[in-house]
Amino acid sequence: MSKKSKKEIYYSKVMLFGEYSIILGSMGLTIPYSHFNGELRFINKTSYTDLDFAKNSNEQIKALNNYIINLKSKDQLLHDIDSQRLSKDLEKGLYFESSIPEGYGLGSSGALVAALYNEYTLDRIDSRAGIKMSEMLELKKTFAQIESFYHGTSSGIDPLICYLKHPIVLENNTKISSVGIPRKEILNDDAIFLINSGKPGKTEPLVKQFMDKIKDSSYLKTIEEKMIPLTNACIKQLLNGELSAMFESLKKLSALQLDYFPEMIPDSVKKLWVNGLESNDFTLKLCGSGGGGFVLGFTRQYKKSKTYFKELGIEMIPVYREVIS
């Protein structure tokens, strides 16, 4: 591993809007989240780390490398990854030192894929200011191929945001761009936050379940005619600085997820979810595939909501509070 890339840090991500519906063509909005991050390191006697975690990470990357080698043998690998050098580094103890919790919807596998791409791809597209949309789409396709090792299928969005480290909006399958979230209408008591459900979730079986559900025409119709328009509205309104309208759309989206994604909403947060809808103090929605991990919250009454959760012994983890306060 090169000295230059050794210190490269990869942030987690938070998909604000677009989970599941993005599969059917909705818009998607994702932001990097530096609170959790990871970097490539080597296991050695002088490093202070969880040795079992490091060894497990090393084995996981070995399995991913075998998957890459198999794609390469079939001439299917989209970008030329130096699997031979990766193999040698793995024998030397390469692993991914990460604080990004696995199964919590924050892109733990995406950060790893971004790190490996940056370090071992021979014909890589560099992350930089002014990157072309065509290059982002090519990166997305490559990342989707590699990350599918973990989830069976992947949009490539998670590794892309971890690699670019800048908010991105996916307008459709052929249009993607870096964006900024405007400060218009943002008040001191506005916040985006995370709530820990207390257990990890598993992406692959939940995505499979969703794919099975949309085979039902009535369920598919609800997603296409209600969920996708609400998702798109939330993204457009947020990016236009129309927060009042966004929170109205968000509440409808939250209620729809409660009705149509019951398996994805952890039992530990369902009462909180309903309370938020009834009180209007905060609104919860899925963070990633759900089933566990974190749920995402939005509020215009941060202090009041924080007191509510604190009384229940639940920590609100700010995602966007410091930026917008």
Short mmCIF file of C-alpha atoms in Angstrom, two decimals:
data_model
loop_
_atom_site.label_atom_id
_atom_site.label_comp_id
_atom_site.label_asym_id
_atom_site.label_seq_id
_atom_site.Cartn_x
_atom_site.Cartn_y
_atom_site.Cartn_z
CA MET A 1 0.00 0.00 0.00
CA SER A 2 1.38 3.39 -0.95
CA LYS A 3 2.35 5.91 1.71
CA LYS A 4 0.10 8.51 0.13
CA SER A 5 -3.06 6.41 0.42
CA LYS A 6 -2.24 4.95 3.81
CA LYS A 7 -3.60 8.00 5.62
CA GLU A 8 -6.66 8.42 3.39
CA ILE A 9 -9.80 8.52 5.54
CA TYR A 10 -13.16 7.35 4.22
CA TYR A 11 -16.33 8.69 5.79
CA SER A 12 -19.57 6.87 6.36
CA LYS A 13 -22.65 8.05 4.48
CA VAL A 14 -26.26 8.87 5.24
CA MET A 15 -28.85 8.46 2.51
CA LEU A 16 -31.35 11.16 3.38
CA PHE A 17 -33.88 10.06 0.77
CA GLY A 18 -34.19 7.26 -1.78
CA GLU A 19 -33.81 3.95 0.06
CA TYR A 20 -35.65 1.19 -1.83
CA SER A 21 -37.51 3.59 -4.14
CA ILE A 22 -34.23 4.33 -5.91
CA ILE A 23 -34.37 0.76 -7.24
CA LEU A 24 -37.49 1.76 -9.16
CA GLY A 25 -36.12 5.03 -10.47
CA SER A 26 -36.73 7.62 -7.78
CA MET A 27 -34.25 10.34 -7.01
CA GLY A 28 -31.71 9.78 -4.24
CA LEU A 29 -29.86 12.20 -1.96
CA THR A 30 -26.82 11.09 0.04
CA ILE A 31 -24.38 13.00 2.23
CA PRO A 32 -21.00 12.01 3.71
CA TYR A 33 -20.93 11.64 7.49
CA SER A 34 -17.51 12.07 9.09
CA HIS A 35 -18.61 11.02 12.59
CA PHE A 36 -17.89 7.41 11.54
CA ASN A 37 -14.95 6.61 9.26
CA GLY A 38 -12.33 4.07 8.28
CA GLU A 39 -8.90 3.63 6.69
CA LEU A 40 -6.69 0.87 5.33
CA ARG A 41 -4.00 -0.27 7.77
CA PHE A 42 -1.68 -3.19 8.45
CA ILE A 43 -1.81 -5.40 11.51
CA ASN A 44 1.41 -4.92 13.47
CA LYS A 45 2.73 -5.15 16.99
CA THR A 46 2.81 -1.38 17.52
CA SER A 47 -0.76 -0.61 16.52
CA TYR A 48 -3.46 -0.30 19.14
CA THR A 49 -6.47 -2.05 17.70
CA ASP A 50 -8.94 -4.87 18.24
CA LEU A 51 -6.91 -7.78 16.92
CA ASP A 52 -9.91 -10.04 16.38
CA PHE A 53 -11.66 -7.26 14.44
CA ALA A 54 -8.52 -6.71 12.33
CA LYS A 55 -8.13 -10.41 11.54
CA ASN A 56 -11.80 -10.71 10.62
CA SER A 57 -11.53 -7.66 8.37
CA ASN A 58 -8.46 -9.17 6.72
CA GLU A 59 -10.37 -12.39 5.99
CA GLN A 60 -13.34 -10.47 4.60
CA ILE A 61 -11.11 -8.53 2.21
CA LYS A 62 -9.49 -11.80 1.12
CA ALA A 63 -12.93 -13.13 0.20
CA LEU A 64 -13.73 -9.91 -1.69
CA ASN A 65 -10.39 -10.17 -3.51
CA ASN A 66 -11.23 -13.73 -4.58
CA TYR A 67 -14.51 -12.40 -5.97
CA ILE A 68 -12.56 -9.73 -7.89
CA ILE A 69 -10.07 -12.32 -9.19
CA ASN A 70 -13.00 -14.44 -10.41
CA LEU A 71 -14.51 -11.47 -12.29
CA LYS A 72 -11.12 -10.73 -13.80
CA SER A 73 -10.69 -14.36 -14.95
CA LYS A 74 -14.01 -14.07 -16.80
CA ASP A 75 -12.95 -10.71 -18.29
CA GLN A 76 -15.94 -9.07 -16.57
CA LEU A 77 -14.16 -6.64 -14.23
CA LEU A 78 -15.07 -3.09 -15.21
CA HIS A 79 -11.86 -1.50 -13.90
CA ASP A 80 -8.45 -3.12 -13.65
CA ILE A 81 -7.79 -3.79 -9.97
CA ASP A 82 -4.31 -4.97 -9.03
CA SER A 83 -5.50 -8.10 -7.24
CA GLN A 84 -1.98 -9.49 -7.13
CA ARG A 85 -0.64 -6.55 -5.11
CA LEU A 86 -3.78 -6.66 -2.96
CA SER A 87 -3.12 -10.36 -2.27
CA LYS A 88 0.44 -9.60 -1.18
CA ASP A 89 -0.73 -6.79 1.12
CA LEU A 90 -3.38 -9.07 2.61
CA GLU A 91 -0.68 -11.59 3.46
CA LYS A 92 1.15 -8.76 5.22
CA GLY A 93 -1.93 -8.08 7.36
CA LEU A 94 -3.93 -5.47 5.44
CA TYR A 95 -7.30 -4.68 7.03
CA PHE A 96 -9.85 -1.87 7.21
CA GLU A 97 -9.71 -0.05 10.55
CA SER A 98 -13.23 1.31 10.85
CA SER A 99 -15.58 2.90 13.35
CA ILE A 100 -18.49 2.53 10.90
CA PRO A 101 -20.86 -0.01 12.48
CA GLU A 102 -21.80 -2.88 10.16
CA GLY A 103 -25.48 -3.37 9.45
CA TYR A 104 -26.46 0.14 10.58
CA GLY A 105 -27.20 1.75 7.21
CA LEU A 106 -24.12 3.97 7.17
CA GLY A 107 -22.17 2.40 4.31
CA SER A 108 -19.55 0.28 6.06
CA SER A 109 -19.01 -1.87 2.95
CA GLY A 110 -19.18 1.23 0.74
CA ALA A 111 -16.30 2.87 2.59
CA LEU A 112 -14.18 -0.28 2.25
CA VAL A 113 -14.92 -0.60 -1.47
CA ALA A 114 -14.01 3.07 -2.00
CA ALA A 115 -10.74 2.59 -0.12
CA LEU A 116 -9.75 -0.51 -2.09
CA TYR A 117 -10.68 1.12 -5.40
CA ASN A 118 -8.56 4.18 -4.63
CA GLU A 119 -5.53 2.16 -3.54
CA TYR A 120 -5.51 -0.79 -5.96
CA THR A 121 -7.22 0.27 -9.20
CA LEU A 122 -4.69 0.72 -11.99
CA ASP A 123 -6.94 2.81 -14.26
CA ARG A 124 -8.88 4.62 -11.56
CA ILE A 125 -10.92 7.77 -11.92
CA ASP A 126 -9.60 10.22 -9.33
CA SER A 127 -11.91 11.89 -6.85
CA ARG A 128 -11.59 15.63 -7.45
CA ALA A 129 -13.46 18.90 -7.68
CA GLY A 130 -15.23 19.30 -10.99
CA ILE A 131 -15.48 15.59 -11.71
CA LYS A 132 -17.59 14.95 -14.82
CA MET A 133 -21.03 13.38 -14.59
CA SER A 134 -19.95 10.67 -17.04
CA GLU A 135 -17.09 9.78 -14.69
CA MET A 136 -19.41 9.64 -11.69
CA LEU A 137 -21.74 7.30 -13.58
CA GLU A 138 -18.79 5.10 -14.53
CA LEU A 139 -17.62 5.04 -10.91
CA LYS A 140 -21.14 4.20 -9.74
CA LYS A 141 -21.30 1.26 -12.13
CA THR A 142 -17.89 -0.03 -11.05
CA PHE A 143 -18.67 0.35 -7.36
CA ALA A 144 -22.00 -1.43 -7.83
CA GLN A 145 -20.19 -4.40 -9.36
CA ILE A 146 -17.72 -4.69 -6.48
CA GLU A 147 -20.14 -4.00 -3.63
CA SER A 148 -22.62 -6.57 -4.95
CA PHE A 149 -20.28 -9.10 -3.33
CA TYR A 150 -21.73 -8.00 0.01
CA HIS A 151 -25.39 -7.43 -0.73
CA GLY A 152 -26.18 -9.54 -3.81
CA THR A 153 -27.11 -6.31 -5.57
CA SER A 154 -25.89 -2.73 -5.19
CA SER A 155 -26.69 0.67 -6.67
CA GLY A 156 -23.06 1.76 -6.20
CA ILE A 157 -24.23 4.93 -4.44
CA ASP A 158 -22.71 4.12 -1.03
CA PRO A 159 -19.13 3.61 -2.29
CA LEU A 160 -19.53 6.61 -4.58
CA ILE A 161 -20.39 9.02 -1.76
CA CYS A 162 -17.63 7.54 0.41
CA TYR A 163 -15.17 8.06 -2.45
CA LEU A 164 -16.22 11.58 -3.49
CA LYS A 165 -16.87 12.84 0.10
CA HIS A 166 -19.43 15.33 -1.13
CA PRO A 167 -23.27 15.32 -1.15
CA ILE A 168 -24.63 13.84 -4.34
CA VAL A 169 -28.07 13.70 -5.89
CA LEU A 170 -29.06 10.94 -8.25
CA GLU A 171 -31.77 12.34 -10.49
CA ASN A 172 -32.14 9.18 -12.57
CA ASN A 173 -30.00 6.35 -13.90
CA THR A 174 -28.22 8.66 -16.31
CA LYS A 175 -27.92 11.89 -14.34
CA ILE A 176 -25.96 12.32 -11.13
CA SER A 177 -24.30 15.39 -9.68
CA SER A 178 -22.59 16.88 -6.63
CA VAL A 179 -24.81 19.30 -4.73
CA GLY A 180 -24.81 21.66 -1.79
CA ILE A 181 -27.64 21.90 0.72
CA PRO A 182 -28.73 25.57 0.96
CA ARG A 183 -29.07 27.32 4.31
CA LYS A 184 -32.25 29.16 3.30
CA GLU A 185 -35.05 28.74 5.88
CA ILE A 186 -32.79 26.69 8.20
CA LEU A 187 -33.33 27.64 11.84
CA ASN A 188 -31.22 27.04 14.96
CA ASP A 189 -33.60 24.36 16.22
CA ASP A 190 -33.57 22.38 12.95
CA ALA A 191 -31.63 19.13 12.86
CA ILE A 192 -31.14 15.79 11.18
CA PHE A 193 -30.21 13.00 13.57
CA LEU A 194 -29.81 9.25 14.08
CA ILE A 195 -31.46 6.95 16.62
CA ASN A 196 -29.90 3.57 17.40
CA SER A 197 -32.41 0.71 17.17
CA GLY A 198 -30.09 -1.45 19.27
CA LYS A 199 -29.33 -4.18 16.75
CA PRO A 200 -27.78 -4.47 13.28
CA GLY A 201 -29.83 -5.14 10.18
CA LYS A 202 -29.06 -7.27 7.12
CA THR A 203 -29.41 -5.65 3.73
CA GLU A 204 -29.55 -8.60 1.32
CA PRO A 205 -32.64 -10.42 2.70
CA LEU A 206 -34.56 -7.16 3.08
CA VAL A 207 -33.81 -6.05 -0.48
CA LYS A 208 -34.87 -9.50 -1.70
CA GLN A 209 -38.08 -9.18 0.29
CA PHE A 210 -38.78 -5.80 -1.30
CA MET A 211 -38.11 -7.20 -4.78
CA ASP A 212 -40.59 -9.99 -4.07
CA LYS A 213 -43.20 -7.52 -2.79
CA ILE A 214 -43.12 -5.34 -5.88
CA LYS A 215 -44.19 -8.36 -7.93
CA ASP A 216 -47.61 -7.57 -6.47
CA SER A 217 -49.12 -4.97 -8.80
CA SER A 218 -51.01 -3.10 -6.06
CA TYR A 219 -47.89 -2.80 -3.89
CA LEU A 220 -45.83 -1.68 -6.89
CA LYS A 221 -48.49 0.90 -7.76
CA THR A 222 -48.25 2.41 -4.26
CA ILE A 223 -44.48 2.71 -4.52
CA GLU A 224 -44.62 4.24 -8.00
CA GLU A 225 -47.57 6.58 -7.47
CA LYS A 226 -47.06 7.61 -3.83
CA MET A 227 -43.60 6.82 -2.44
CA ILE A 228 -41.52 7.90 -5.43
CA PRO A 229 -43.29 11.28 -5.86
CA LEU A 230 -42.93 11.96 -2.10
CA THR A 231 -39.25 11.00 -2.16
CA ASN A 232 -38.60 13.23 -5.14
CA ALA A 233 -40.53 16.09 -3.53
CA CYS A 234 -38.50 15.85 -0.30
CA ILE A 235 -35.23 16.03 -2.23
CA LYS A 236 -36.26 18.92 -4.47
CA GLN A 237 -37.73 20.90 -1.58
CA LEU A 238 -34.66 20.40 0.59
CA LEU A 239 -32.28 21.41 -2.20
CA ASN A 240 -34.45 24.45 -2.96
CA GLY A 241 -34.38 25.47 0.70
CA GLU A 242 -38.14 24.96 1.05
CA LEU A 243 -37.99 23.35 4.50
CA SER A 244 -41.59 23.90 5.52
CA ALA A 245 -42.82 22.12 2.41
CA MET A 246 -40.16 19.43 2.82
CA PHE A 247 -41.31 18.59 6.34
CA GLU A 248 -44.89 18.23 5.09
CA SER A 249 -43.77 15.81 2.37
CA LEU A 250 -41.49 14.03 4.84
CA LYS A 251 -44.34 13.37 7.27
CA LYS A 252 -46.37 11.72 4.49
CA LEU A 253 -43.33 9.65 3.47
CA SER A 254 -42.78 8.55 7.07
CA ALA A 255 -46.42 7.45 7.42
CA LEU A 256 -46.19 5.56 4.13
CA GLN A 257 -43.05 3.73 5.25
CA LEU A 258 -44.77 2.78 8.51
CA ASP A 259 -47.63 1.20 6.54
CA TYR A 260 -45.70 -0.42 3.68
CA PHE A 261 -42.32 -1.27 5.22
CA PRO A 262 -43.26 -2.78 8.62
CA GLU A 263 -40.57 -5.47 8.40
CA MET A 264 -37.90 -2.83 7.81
CA ILE A 265 -38.83 -0.77 10.89
CA PRO A 266 -37.29 -2.25 14.06
CA ASP A 267 -39.83 -3.00 16.81
CA SER A 268 -37.74 -0.95 19.24
CA VAL A 269 -38.51 2.28 17.38
CA LYS A 270 -42.08 1.77 16.13
CA LYS A 271 -43.65 3.55 19.12
CA LEU A 272 -41.19 6.41 18.69
CA TRP A 273 -42.06 6.52 14.98
CA VAL A 274 -45.78 6.83 15.72
CA ASN A 275 -45.18 9.39 18.49
CA GLY A 276 -43.24 11.58 16.08
CA LEU A 277 -46.07 11.52 13.56
CA GLU A 278 -48.67 12.31 16.19
CA SER A 279 -46.74 15.02 18.06
CA ASN A 280 -45.13 16.75 15.05
CA ASP A 281 -42.02 17.24 17.22
CA PHE A 282 -39.89 15.03 14.98
CA THR A 283 -40.25 12.66 12.02
CA LEU A 284 -38.51 9.30 11.59
CA LYS A 285 -37.73 7.41 8.40
CA LEU A 286 -35.60 4.50 7.28
CA CYS A 287 -31.83 4.89 7.18
CA GLY A 288 -30.56 2.47 4.56
CA SER A 289 -32.30 -0.88 4.24
CA GLY A 290 -33.60 -0.92 7.83
CA GLY A 291 -34.40 -4.03 9.83
CA GLY A 292 -32.13 -2.71 12.54
CA GLY A 293 -29.22 -0.30 12.72
CA PHE A 294 -30.03 3.40 12.81
CA VAL A 295 -33.22 5.18 11.88
CA LEU A 296 -33.04 8.71 10.54
CA GLY A 297 -34.82 11.61 12.20
CA PHE A 298 -35.69 15.17 11.19
CA THR A 299 -36.89 17.87 13.55
CA ARG A 300 -37.58 21.58 13.73
CA GLN A 301 -37.66 21.32 17.52
CA TYR A 302 -34.27 19.89 18.36
CA LYS A 303 -34.12 20.86 22.04
CA LYS A 304 -37.61 19.56 22.79
CA SER A 305 -36.96 16.33 20.90
CA LYS A 306 -33.60 15.84 22.62
CA THR A 307 -35.29 16.14 26.02
CA TYR A 308 -37.94 13.60 24.97
CA PHE A 309 -35.38 11.03 23.85
CA LYS A 310 -33.12 11.68 26.85
CA GLU A 311 -35.99 10.91 29.23
CA LEU A 312 -36.32 7.55 27.44
CA GLY A 313 -32.58 6.91 27.74
CA ILE A 314 -32.08 7.29 23.98
CA GLU A 315 -29.25 9.30 22.45
CA MET A 316 -29.88 11.60 19.50
CA ILE A 317 -26.78 11.50 17.31
CA PRO A 318 -26.61 14.71 15.24
CA VAL A 319 -25.98 14.35 11.52
CA TYR A 320 -26.56 17.89 10.31
CA ARG A 321 -26.98 19.89 13.50
CA GLU A 322 -23.53 21.50 13.65
CA VAL A 323 -23.65 22.54 10.02
CA ILE A 324 -27.02 24.25 10.18
CA SER A 325 -26.95 25.75 13.66
#
